[in-house]
Coordinates of N, CA, C and O in Angstrom, one line a residue:
X289 N 32.3 -50.2 -14.3 CA 31.8 -49.2 -15.2 C 30.9 -48.1 -14.4 O 30.5 -47.2 -15.1
X290 N 30.7 -48.3 -13.2 CA 29.9 -47.3 -12.4 C 30.8 -46.2 -11.8 O 30.4 -45.7 -10.8
X291 N 32.0 -46.0 -12.3 CA 32.8 -45.0 -11.7 C 32.3 -43.6 -12.0 O 32.0 -43.2 -13.1
X292 N 32.1 -42.8 -10.9 CA 31.5 -41.5 -11.0 C 32.6 -40.5 -11.6 O 33.7 -40.5 -11.2
X293 N 32.1 -39.6 -12.4 CA 33.0 -38.5 -13.0 C 32.6 -37.2 -12.4 O 33.1 -36.1 -12.9
X294 N 31.7 -37.1 -11.4 CA 31.3 -35.9 -10.8 C 32.4 -35.4 -9.9 O 32.9 -36.1 -9.0
X295 N 32.8 -34.1 -10.0 CA 33.8 -33.5 -9.2 C 33.1 -32.5 -8.3 O 32.4 -31.6 -8.7
X296 N 33.4 -32.6 -7.0 CA 32.8 -31.7 -6.0 C 33.5 -30.3 -6.1 O 34.7 -30.2 -6.3
X297 N 32.7 -29.3 -6.1 CA 33.2 -27.9 -6.2 C 33.7 -27.5 -4.8 O 32.9 -27.6 -3.8
X298 N 34.9 -27.1 -4.7 CA 35.5 -26.7 -3.4 C 35.2 -25.2 -3.2 O 35.5 -24.4 -4.1
X299 N 34.6 -24.9 -2.1 CA 34.3 -23.5 -1.8 C 35.2 -23.0 -0.7 O 35.5 -23.7 0.2
X300 N 35.8 -21.8 -1.0 CA 36.7 -21.3 0.0 C 36.0 -20.8 1.2 O 34.8 -20.6 1.2
X301 N 36.7 -20.6 2.3 CA 36.1 -20.1 3.5 C 35.5 -18.7 3.3 O 34.5 -18.3 3.9
X302 N 36.2 -17.8 2.5 CA 35.7 -16.5 2.3 C 35.4 -16.4 0.8 O 36.2 -16.1 0.0
X303 N 34.1 -16.5 0.4 CA 33.7 -16.5 -1.0 C 33.8 -15.1 -1.6 O 33.8 -15.0 -2.8
X304 N 33.9 -14.1 -0.8 CA 33.9 -12.7 -1.4 C 35.4 -12.3 -1.6 O 36.2 -12.6 -0.8
X305 N 35.6 -11.5 -2.6 CA 36.9 -11.0 -2.8 C 37.1 -9.6 -2.0 O 36.1 -9.1 -1.5
X306 N 38.2 -9.1 -2.0 CA 38.5 -7.8 -1.3 C 37.7 -6.7 -1.8 O 37.2 -5.9 -1.0
X307 N 37.5 -6.6 -3.1 CA 36.7 -5.5 -3.7 C 35.3 -5.5 -3.2 O 34.7 -4.5 -2.8
X308 N 34.7 -6.7 -3.2 CA 33.3 -6.9 -2.8 C 33.2 -6.5 -1.3 O 32.2 -5.8 -0.9
X309 N 34.1 -6.9 -0.5 CA 34.1 -6.5 0.9 C 34.2 -5.0 1.1 O 33.5 -4.5 2.0
X310 N 35.0 -4.3 0.4 CA 35.1 -2.9 0.5 C 33.8 -2.2 0.0 O 33.3 -1.3 0.7
X311 N 33.2 -2.7 -1.1 CA 31.9 -2.2 -1.5 C 30.8 -2.4 -0.5 O 30.0 -1.5 -0.3
X312 N 30.8 -3.6 0.1 CA 29.8 -3.9 1.1 C 29.9 -3.0 2.3 O 28.9 -2.5 2.9
X313 N 31.2 -2.8 2.8 CA 31.4 -1.9 3.9 C 31.0 -0.5 3.6 O 30.4 0.2 4.4
X314 N 31.3 0.0 2.4 CA 30.9 1.3 2.0 C 29.4 1.5 1.9 O 28.8 2.5 2.3
X315 N 28.7 0.4 1.4 CA 27.2 0.4 1.3 C 26.6 0.5 2.7 O 25.7 1.3 2.9
X316 N 27.2 -0.2 3.7 CA 26.6 -0.2 5.0 C 26.8 1.2 5.6 O 25.9 1.7 6.3
X317 N 28.0 1.8 5.5 CA 28.3 3.1 6.0 C 27.4 4.2 5.4 O 26.8 5.0 6.0
X318 N 27.2 4.1 4.1 CA 26.4 5.1 3.3 C 25.0 5.0 3.7 O 24.3 6.0 3.9
X319 N 24.5 3.8 3.9 CA 23.1 3.6 4.3 C 22.8 4.1 5.7 O 21.8 4.8 6.0
X320 N 23.8 3.8 6.6 CA 23.6 4.3 8.0 C 23.6 5.8 8.0 O 22.8 6.5 8.7
X321 N 24.5 6.5 7.2 CA 24.5 7.9 7.2 C 23.2 8.5 6.6 O 22.7 9.5 7.1
X322 N 22.7 7.9 5.5 CA 21.5 8.3 4.9 C 20.3 8.2 5.8 O 19.5 9.1 5.9
X323 N 20.2 7.2 6.6 CA 19.1 7.0 7.5 C 19.2 8.0 8.7 O 18.2 8.6 9.1
X324 N 20.4 8.3 9.1 CA 20.6 9.3 10.2 C 20.2 10.7 9.7 O 19.6 11.4 10.4
X325 N 20.6 11.0 8.5 CA 20.2 12.3 7.9 C 18.7 12.4 7.8 O 18.1 13.4 8.0
X326 N 18.0 11.2 7.4 CA 16.6 11.2 7.3 C 15.9 11.5 8.7 O 14.9 12.2 8.7
X327 N 16.4 10.8 9.7 CA 15.8 11.1 11.1 C 16.1 12.5 11.6 O 15.2 13.1 12.2
X328 N 17.3 13.0 11.3 CA 17.6 14.4 11.6 C 16.6 15.4 11.0 O 16.2 16.4 11.6
X329 N 16.3 15.2 9.7 CA 15.4 16.0 9.0 C 14.0 15.9 9.5 O 13.3 16.9 9.7
X330 N 13.6 14.7 9.9 CA 12.3 14.5 10.5 C 12.2 15.3 11.9 O 11.2 15.9 12.1
X331 N 13.2 15.2 12.7 CA 13.2 15.9 14.0 C 13.2 17.4 13.8 O 12.6 18.1 14.6
X332 N 14.0 17.9 12.8 CA 14.1 19.3 12.5 C 12.7 19.9 12.1 O 12.4 21.0 12.5
X333 N 11.9 19.1 11.5 CA 10.5 19.6 11.1 C 9.7 19.9 12.3 O 8.8 20.7 12.2
X334 N 9.9 19.2 13.4 CA 9.1 19.4 14.7 C 9.9 20.0 15.8 O 9.5 19.9 17.0
X335 N 11.0 20.6 15.5 CA 11.9 21.2 16.5 C 11.2 22.2 17.4 O 11.5 22.3 18.6
X336 N 10.3 23.0 16.9 CA 9.7 24.1 17.6 C 8.5 23.6 18.5 O 8.1 24.3 19.4
X337 N 8.1 22.4 18.3 CA 6.9 21.9 19.1 C 7.4 21.4 20.5 O 8.4 20.6 20.6
X338 N 6.7 21.8 21.5 CA 7.1 21.4 22.9 C 5.9 20.7 23.6 O 4.8 20.8 23.2
X339 N 6.3 19.9 24.6 CA 5.2 19.2 25.4 C 4.8 20.1 26.5 O 5.2 21.3 26.6
X340 N 3.9 19.6 27.4 CA 3.4 20.4 28.5 C 4.5 20.9 29.5 O 4.3 21.9 30.1
X341 N 5.6 20.2 29.6 CA 6.7 20.6 30.5 C 7.7 21.5 29.8 O 8.7 21.9 30.5
X342 N 7.5 21.9 28.6 CA 8.4 22.8 27.9 C 9.5 22.1 27.2 O 10.5 22.8 26.8
X343 N 9.5 20.8 27.2 CA 10.6 20.0 26.5 C 10.2 19.8 25.1 O 9.0 19.9 24.7
X344 N 11.2 19.4 24.3 CA 10.9 19.0 22.9 C 9.9 17.9 22.8 O 10.0 16.9 23.6
X345 N 9.0 18.0 21.9 CA 7.9 17.0 21.7 C 8.5 15.7 21.3 O 8.2 14.6 21.8
X346 N 9.4 15.7 20.3 CA 10.0 14.5 19.7 C 11.5 14.4 20.0 O 12.2 15.4 19.9
X347 N 11.9 13.3 20.5 CA 13.3 13.0 20.8 C 13.7 11.7 20.3 O 12.8 10.8 20.1
X348 N 15.0 11.5 20.1 CA 15.5 10.2 19.7 C 15.4 9.2 20.8 O 15.5 9.6 22.0
X349 N 15.1 8.0 20.5 CA 14.9 7.0 21.5 C 15.6 5.7 21.1 O 15.0 4.6 21.0
X350 N 16.9 5.7 20.9 CA 17.6 4.5 20.5 C 17.4 4.0 19.1 O 17.1 4.9 18.2
X351 N 17.5 2.7 18.9 CA 17.4 2.1 17.6 C 16.5 0.9 17.6 O 16.3 0.3 18.6
X352 N 15.8 0.7 16.5 CA 15.1 -0.6 16.3 C 16.2 -1.7 16.2 O 17.4 -1.4 15.9
X353 N 15.8 -2.9 16.4 CA 16.8 -4.0 16.3 C 17.4 -4.0 14.9 O 16.8 -3.7 13.9
X354 N 18.7 -4.3 14.9 CA 19.4 -4.4 13.6 C 18.9 -5.5 12.7 O 18.5 -6.6 13.2
X355 N 18.7 -5.2 11.4 CA 18.3 -6.2 10.5 C 19.1 -6.2 9.3 O 19.8 -5.2 9.0
X356 N 19.1 -7.3 8.5 CA 19.9 -7.4 7.3 C 19.0 -7.3 6.1 O 18.0 -7.9 6.1
X357 N 19.4 -6.5 5.2 CA 18.7 -6.3 3.9 C 19.5 -7.0 2.8 O 20.7 -6.7 2.7
X358 N 18.9 -7.9 2.1 CA 19.6 -8.6 1.0 C 19.7 -7.7 -0.2 O 18.7 -7.3 -0.7
X359 N 20.9 -7.5 -0.7 CA 21.1 -6.7 -1.9 C 21.9 -7.5 -2.9 O 22.4 -8.6 -2.5
X360 N 22.2 -6.9 -4.0 CA 23.0 -7.6 -5.0 C 24.4 -7.9 -4.5 O 25.1 -8.8 -5.0
X361 N 24.9 -7.0 -3.6 CA 26.3 -7.2 -3.1 C 26.3 -8.3 -2.0 O 27.3 -8.8 -1.7
X362 N 25.2 -8.5 -1.4 CA 25.1 -9.4 -0.2 C 24.3 -8.7 0.9 O 23.6 -7.8 0.6
X363 N 24.3 -9.3 2.1 CA 23.5 -8.7 3.2 C 24.1 -7.4 3.7 O 25.3 -7.3 4.0
X364 N 23.3 -6.4 3.8 CA 23.7 -5.1 4.4 C 23.0 -4.9 5.7 O 21.7 -4.9 5.7
X365 N 23.7 -4.8 6.8 CA 23.1 -4.6 8.1 C 22.7 -3.1 8.2 O 23.5 -2.2 7.8
X366 N 21.5 -2.9 8.8 CA 21.1 -1.5 9.0 C 20.3 -1.4 10.4 O 19.6 -2.4 10.8
X367 N 20.5 -0.3 11.1 CA 19.8 0.0 12.3 C 19.1 1.3 12.1 O 19.7 2.3 11.8
X368 N 17.8 1.2 12.2 CA 16.9 2.4 12.0 C 16.6 3.1 13.3 O 16.3 2.4 14.3
X369 N 16.9 4.4 13.5 CA 16.6 5.1 14.7 C 15.1 5.1 15.1 O 14.3 5.1 14.2
X370 N 14.9 5.2 16.4 CA 13.5 5.3 16.9 C 13.4 6.7 17.4 O 14.3 7.4 17.8
X371 N 12.1 7.2 17.3 CA 11.8 8.6 17.8 C 10.6 8.4 18.7 O 9.7 7.6 18.4
X372 N 10.6 9.1 19.8 CA 9.6 9.0 20.8 C 8.8 10.3 20.8 O 9.4 11.4 20.9
X373 N 7.5 10.2 20.9 CA 6.6 11.4 21.0 C 6.2 11.5 22.4 O 5.5 10.7 23.0
X374 N 6.7 12.6 23.1 CA 6.5 12.7 24.6 C 5.0 13.1 24.9 O 4.6 13.0 26.0
X375 N 4.3 13.6 23.9 CA 2.9 14.1 24.2 C 1.9 13.0 24.0 O 0.7 13.2 24.3
X376 N 2.2 11.9 23.5 CA 1.3 10.8 23.2 C 1.5 9.6 24.1 O 2.5 9.4 24.7
X377 N 0.5 8.8 24.1 CA 0.6 7.5 24.8 C 1.5 6.6 24.0 O 1.7 6.8 22.8
X378 N 2.2 5.6 24.7 CA 3.1 4.7 24.0 C 2.4 4.0 22.8 O 1.3 3.6 23.0
X379 N 3.1 4.0 21.7 CA 2.5 3.4 20.5 C 1.7 4.3 19.7 O 1.2 3.9 18.6
X380 N 1.4 5.5 20.2 CA 0.6 6.4 19.4 C 1.4 7.7 19.2 O 2.5 7.8 19.6
X381 N 0.8 8.6 18.5 CA 1.5 9.9 18.2 C 2.4 9.8 17.0 O 2.2 8.8 16.2
X382 N 3.2 10.7 16.8 CA 4.1 10.8 15.6 C 5.2 9.7 15.7 O 5.8 9.5 16.8
X383 N 5.4 9.0 14.6 CA 6.5 8.0 14.6 C 7.3 8.2 13.3 O 6.9 8.7 12.3
X384 N 8.6 7.9 13.4 CA 9.5 8.0 12.3 C 9.5 6.7 11.5 O 9.7 5.6 12.1
X385 N 9.3 6.8 10.2 CA 9.4 5.7 9.3 C 10.3 6.1 8.2 O 10.1 7.0 7.4
X386 N 11.4 5.4 8.1 CA 12.4 5.6 7.0 C 11.8 5.3 5.7 O 11.2 4.3 5.4
X387 N 12.1 6.2 4.7 CA 11.7 6.0 3.3 C 12.7 5.1 2.6 O 12.3 4.4 1.7
X388 N 13.9 5.2 3.1 CA 15.0 4.3 2.5 C 14.8 2.9 2.9 O 15.0 1.9 2.1
X389 N 14.5 2.7 4.2 CA 14.4 1.3 4.8 C 13.0 1.2 5.4 O 12.9 1.3 6.6
X390 N 12.0 1.0 4.6 CA 10.6 0.9 5.2 C 10.5 -0.3 6.1 O 11.3 -1.3 6.0
X391 N 9.6 -0.3 7.0 CA 9.4 -1.5 7.9 C 9.2 -2.7 7.1 O 8.5 -2.7 6.1
X392 N 9.7 -3.8 7.6 CA 9.6 -5.1 7.0 C 10.3 -5.3 5.7 O 10.2 -6.4 5.1
X393 N 11.1 -4.4 5.3 CA 11.9 -4.6 4.0 C 13.0 -5.6 4.3 O 13.8 -5.4 5.3
X394 N 13.1 -6.6 3.5 CA 14.1 -7.6 3.7 C 15.0 -7.8 2.5 O 16.1 -8.3 2.6
X395 N 14.5 -7.4 1.3 CA 15.3 -7.6 0.1 C 15.2 -6.3 -0.7 O 14.1 -5.7 -0.8
X396 N 16.3 -5.9 -1.4 CA 16.3 -4.8 -2.3 C 15.4 -5.1 -3.5 O 15.2 -6.3 -3.8
X397 N 14.9 -4.1 -4.2 CA 14.1 -4.3 -5.3 C 14.8 -5.2 -6.4 O 14.2 -6.0 -7.1
X398 N 16.1 -5.0 -6.6 CA 16.8 -5.7 -7.6 C 16.8 -7.2 -7.3 O 16.7 -8.0 -8.2
X399 N 16.8 -7.6 -6.0 CA 16.8 -9.0 -5.6 C 15.3 -9.5 -5.8 O 15.1 -10.6 -6.3
X400 N 14.3 -8.7 -5.5 CA 12.9 -9.1 -5.8 C 12.7 -9.3 -7.2 O 11.9 -10.3 -7.6
X401 N 13.3 -8.5 -8.1 CA 13.1 -8.7 -9.6 C 13.9 -9.9 -10.1 O 13.6 -10.5 -11.1
X402 N 14.9 -10.4 -9.3 CA 15.7 -11.6 -9.7 C 14.8 -12.8 -9.6 O 15.0 -13.8 -10.3
X403 N 13.9 -12.9 -8.6 CA 13.2 -14.1 -8.3 C 12.3 -14.6 -9.5 O 12.4 -15.8 -9.9
X404 N 11.5 -13.7 -10.1 CA 10.7 -14.2 -11.3 C 11.6 -14.6 -12.4 O 11.3 -15.5 -13.2
X405 N 12.7 -13.9 -12.6 CA 13.7 -14.2 -13.7 C 14.2 -15.6 -13.5 O 14.3 -16.3 -14.5
X406 N 14.6 -15.9 -12.3 CA 15.1 -17.3 -12.0 C 14.1 -18.3 -12.3 O 14.4 -19.4 -12.9
X407 N 12.8 -18.0 -11.9 CA 11.8 -19.0 -12.1 C 11.5 -19.2 -13.6 O 11.4 -20.3 -14.1
X408 N 11.5 -18.1 -14.4 CA 11.3 -18.2 -15.8 C 12.4 -18.9 -16.5 O 12.2 -19.4 -17.6
X409 N 13.6 -18.9 -15.9 CA 14.8 -19.6 -16.5 C 14.8 -21.0 -16.2 O 15.7 -21.7 -16.6
X410 N 13.8 -21.5 -15.4 CA 13.7 -22.9 -15.2 C 14.2 -23.4 -13.9 O 14.3 -24.6 -13.7
X411 N 14.6 -22.5 -13.0 CA 15.0 -23.0 -11.7 C 13.8 -23.5 -10.9 O 12.8 -22.8 -10.8
X412 N 13.9 -24.7 -10.4 CA 12.8 -25.3 -9.7 C 12.6 -24.6 -8.3 O 13.6 -24.0 -7.8
X413 N 11.4 -24.7 -7.8 CA 11.1 -24.1 -6.5 C 12.0 -24.6 -5.4 O 12.4 -23.8 -4.5
X414 N 12.5 -25.8 -5.4 CA 13.3 -26.3 -4.4 C 14.8 -25.9 -4.5 O 15.5 -26.0 -3.5
X415 N 15.2 -25.4 -5.7 CA 16.6 -25.0 -5.9 C 16.8 -23.5 -5.8 O 17.9 -23.1 -6.1
X416 N 15.8 -22.7 -5.4 CA 16.0 -21.3 -5.3 C 17.1 -20.9 -4.3 O 17.9 -20.0 -4.5
X417 N 17.1 -21.6 -3.2 CA 18.1 -21.3 -2.1 C 19.5 -21.5 -2.6 O 20.4 -20.6 -2.4
X418 N 19.8 -22.6 -3.3 CA 21.1 -22.8 -3.9 C 21.5 -21.8 -5.0 O 22.6 -21.3 -5.1
X419 N 20.5 -21.4 -5.8 CA 20.7 -20.5 -6.9 C 21.0 -19.1 -6.3 O 22.0 -18.4 -6.7
X420 N 20.3 -18.7 -5.3 CA 20.5 -17.4 -4.7 C 21.9 -17.3 -3.9 O 22.6 -16.3 -3.9
X421 N 22.2 -18.5 -3.3 CA 23.5 -18.5 -2.6 C 24.7 -18.4 -3.7 O 25.7 -17.8 -3.4
X422 N 24.5 -19.0 -4.8 CA 25.5 -18.9 -5.9 C 25.6 -17.5 -6.4 O 26.7 -17.0 -6.7
X423 N 24.5 -16.8 -6.5 CA 24.5 -15.5 -7.1 C 24.8 -14.4 -6.1 O 25.5 -13.4 -6.4
X424 N 24.3 -14.5 -4.9 CA 24.4 -13.4 -3.9 C 25.3 -13.7 -2.7 O 25.5 -12.9 -1.8
X425 N 25.9 -14.9 -2.7 CA 26.8 -15.2 -1.6 C 26.2 -16.2 -0.6 O 25.0 -16.4 -0.7
X426 N 27.0 -16.7 0.3 CA 26.5 -17.8 1.2 C 25.5 -17.3 2.2 O 24.7 -18.0 2.7
X427 N 25.5 -15.9 2.4 CA 24.5 -15.4 3.4 C 23.2 -15.0 2.7 O 22.4 -14.3 3.3
X428 N 23.0 -15.4 1.5 CA 21.7 -15.1 0.8 C 20.5 -15.7 1.6 O 20.7 -16.8 2.2
X429 N 19.4 -15.1 1.5 CA 18.2 -15.6 2.3 C 17.8 -16.9 1.7 O 17.8 -17.1 0.5
X430 N 17.4 -17.9 2.6 CA 16.8 -19.1 2.1 C 15.4 -18.9 1.8 O 14.6 -18.3 2.6
X431 N 14.9 -19.4 0.6 CA 13.5 -19.3 0.3 C 13.0 -20.7 0.1 O 13.5 -21.5 -0.6
X432 N 12.0 -21.0 0.9 CA 11.4 -22.3 0.8 C 10.6 -22.4 -0.5 O 10.2 -21.5 -1.1
X433 N 10.3 -23.7 -0.8 CA 9.5 -24.0 -2.0 C 8.1 -23.4 -1.8 O 7.5 -22.9 -2.8
X434 N 7.6 -23.4 -0.6 CA 6.2 -22.8 -0.4 C 6.2 -21.3 -0.6 O 5.2 -20.8 -1.1
X435 N 7.3 -20.6 -0.3 CA 7.4 -19.2 -0.5 C 7.4 -18.9 -2.0 O 6.7 -18.0 -2.5
X436 N 8.2 -19.7 -2.7 CA 8.3 -19.5 -4.2 C 6.9 -19.8 -4.8 O 6.5 -19.1 -5.7
X437 N 6.2 -20.8 -4.3 CA 4.9 -21.1 -4.9 C 3.9 -20.0 -4.6 O 3.1 -19.6 -5.4
X438 N 4.0 -19.4 -3.4 CA 3.1 -18.2 -3.1 C 3.4 -17.1 -4.0 O 2.5 -16.4 -4.5
X439 N 4.7 -16.8 -4.2 CA 5.1 -15.7 -5.1 C 4.7 -16.0 -6.6 O 4.3 -15.1 -7.3
X440 N 4.7 -17.3 -7.0 CA 4.3 -17.6 -8.3 C 2.8 -17.3 -8.5 O 2.4 -16.8 -9.6
X441 N 2.0 -17.5 -7.5 CA 0.6 -17.2 -7.6 C 0.4 -15.7 -7.8 O -0.5 -15.2 -8.6
X442 N 1.2 -14.9 -7.1 CA 1.1 -13.4 -7.3 C 1.6 -13.0 -8.7 O 0.9 -12.2 -9.4
X443 N 2.6 -13.7 -9.2 CA 3.1 -13.4 -10.6 C 2.0 -13.8 -11.6 O 1.8 -13.0 -12.6
X444 N 1.3 -14.9 -11.4 CA 0.3 -15.3 -12.3 C -0.9 -14.3 -12.3 O -1.4 -13.9 -13.4
X445 N -1.3 -13.8 -11.2 CA -2.3 -12.7 -11.1 C -1.9 -11.5 -11.8 O -2.7 -10.8 -12.5
X446 N -0.6 -11.0 -11.6 CA -0.1 -9.9 -12.3 C -0.1 -10.0 -13.8 O -0.5 -9.1 -14.5
X447 N 0.3 -11.2 -14.2 CA 0.3 -11.5 -15.7 C -1.1 -11.5 -16.2 O -1.3 -10.9 -17.3
X448 N -2.1 -12.1 -15.5 CA -3.4 -12.1 -16.0 C -4.0 -10.7 -16.1 O -4.7 -10.4 -17.1
X449 N -3.7 -9.9 -15.1 CA -4.3 -8.5 -15.2 C -3.5 -7.7 -16.3 O -4.1 -6.8 -17.0
X450 N -2.3 -8.0 -16.5 CA -1.5 -7.3 -17.6 C -2.1 -7.8 -19.0 O -2.2 -6.9 -19.9
X451 N -2.4 -9.0 -19.1 CA -2.8 -9.6 -20.4 C -4.2 -9.0 -20.8 O -4.4 -8.9 -22.0
X452 N -5.1 -8.7 -19.9 CA -6.4 -8.3 -20.2 C -6.6 -6.7 -20.1 O -7.7 -6.2 -20.1
X453 N -5.5 -6.0 -20.0 CA -5.6 -4.6 -19.8 C -6.1 -3.9 -21.1 O -6.1 -4.4 -22.2
X454 N -6.7 -2.7 -20.9 CA -7.3 -2.0 -22.0 C -6.3 -1.2 -22.7 O -5.7 -0.3 -22.1
X455 N -6.1 -1.5 -24.0 CA -5.1 -0.7 -24.8 C -5.6 0.5 -25.5 O -4.9 1.3 -26.0
X456 N -6.9 0.7 -25.4 CA -7.5 1.8 -26.1 C -7.4 3.1 -25.3 O -7.8 4.1 -25.8
X457 N -7.0 3.0 -24.1 CA -6.9 4.2 -23.2 C -5.9 5.2 -23.8 O -6.0 6.4 -23.7
X458 N -4.8 4.7 -24.4 CA -3.7 5.5 -24.9 C -3.8 5.7 -26.4 O -3.0 6.4 -27.0
X459 N -4.7 5.1 -27.0 CA -4.8 5.3 -28.5 C -5.6 4.1 -29.0 O -6.1 3.2 -28.3
X460 N -5.6 3.9 -30.3 CA -6.3 2.8 -31.0 C -5.3 1.9 -31.6 O -4.5 2.3 -32.3
X461 N -5.4 0.6 -31.3 CA -4.6 -0.4 -31.9 C -5.4 -1.4 -32.6 O -6.5 -1.8 -32.1
X462 N -5.0 -1.8 -33.8 CA -5.7 -2.8 -34.5 C -4.6 -3.9 -34.8 O -3.5 -3.6 -35.1
X463 N -5.1 -5.1 -34.8 CA -4.2 -6.3 -35.1 C -4.9 -7.1 -36.2 O -6.1 -7.2 -36.2
X464 N -4.0 -7.6 -37.1 CA -4.5 -8.4 -38.2 C -4.1 -7.7 -39.5 O -3.3 -6.9 -39.6
X465 N -4.8 -8.1 -40.6 CA -4.4 -7.6 -41.9 C -4.7 -6.1 -42.0 O -5.8 -5.6 -41.7
X466 N -3.7 -5.3 -42.4 CA -3.9 -3.9 -42.6 C -3.4 -3.6 -44.0 O -2.6 -4.3 -44.6
X467 N -3.7 -2.4 -44.5 CA -3.3 -2.0 -45.8 C -1.8 -1.5 -45.7 O -1.6 -0.6 -44.8
X468 N -1.0 -2.0 -46.5 CA 0.4 -1.6 -46.5 C 0.6 -0.4 -47.4 O 0.1 -0.3 -48.4
X469 N 1.5 0.6 -46.9 CA 1.8 1.7 -47.8 C 2.9 1.4 -48.7 O 3.2 2.2 -49.6
X470 N 3.6 0.3 -48.5 CA 4.8 0.0 -49.4 C 4.3 -0.4 -50.8 O 4.8 0.1 -51.7
X471 N 3.3 -1.2 -50.9 CA 2.7 -1.6 -52.1 C 1.2 -1.3 -52.1 O 0.5 -2.0 -51.3
X472 N 0.8 -0.4 -52.8 CA -0.7 0.0 -52.8 C -1.5 -1.3 -53.1 O -1.3 -2.0 -54.0
X473 N -2.5 -1.5 -52.2 CA -3.4 -2.5 -52.4 C -3.0 -3.9 -51.8 O -3.8 -4.8 -51.8
X474 N -1.8 -4.0 -51.4 CA -1.4 -5.3 -50.8 C -1.7 -5.4 -49.3 O -1.8 -4.3 -48.7
X475 N -2.0 -6.6 -48.8 CA -2.4 -6.7 -47.4 C -1.2 -7.5 -46.8 O -0.7 -8.5 -47.3
X476 N -0.8 -7.0 -45.6 CA 0.3 -7.7 -44.9 C -0.2 -7.9 -43.5 O -0.9 -7.1 -42.9
X477 N 0.2 -9.1 -42.9 CA -0.2 -9.4 -41.5 C 0.6 -8.6 -40.6 O 1.7 -9.0 -40.2
X478 N 0.2 -7.4 -40.2 CA 0.9 -6.6 -39.3 C 0.0 -5.9 -38.3 O -1.2 -6.1 -38.4
X479 N 0.5 -5.1 -37.5 CA -0.3 -4.3 -36.6 C -0.1 -2.9 -36.7 O 1.0 -2.5 -37.2
X480 N -1.0 -2.1 -36.4 CA -0.9 -0.6 -36.6 C -1.5 0.0 -35.3 O -2.6 -0.4 -34.9
X481 N -0.8 1.0 -34.8 CA -1.3 1.7 -33.6 C -1.2 3.2 -33.9 O -0.2 3.7 -34.4
X482 N -2.2 3.9 -33.5 CA -2.2 5.4 -33.6 C -2.4 6.0 -32.2 O -3.2 5.6 -31.5
X483 N -1.5 6.9 -31.9 CA -1.6 7.6 -30.6 C -1.8 9.0 -30.7 O -1.5 9.7 -31.6

């Protein structure tokens, strides 16, 4: 009577379909083009500035190491260009920082917003890696239970500050019995806000 009825789920070697692969390739190309346009605009702003030798002050200097940003489609690889300031000491002077791909960005905002939603839906801290792999693909980032616990503390602080915020700044709100206009003289448990 101890015969198991659990059936193992077979995963194919390539969990993504052709459409997802095309979308992911397009996202990588579009992001690369957008970051290149961003660095070109940054260099154009300082094109007239020269160093002591009469050369351009700012020049391209290769790329930062490639990194992967986790998105709803999956991991998108990006290489951010580097810019060197010839007039300054190494590590000082003007530096290029992409607004699209800021330093240390690892997950898109949509993925960041997914984490509290999964927690509120009852996913345990130890099962986040499996849940993200099912939703975002096999290359989804692994999140340890300690990372989720640290994020949970941040979420609790955000909730506490939201819960005690001052509502009178935008108007006056009252809660409790108020006079109803539907039936003169009757009291209904409702709230009323005036802005």
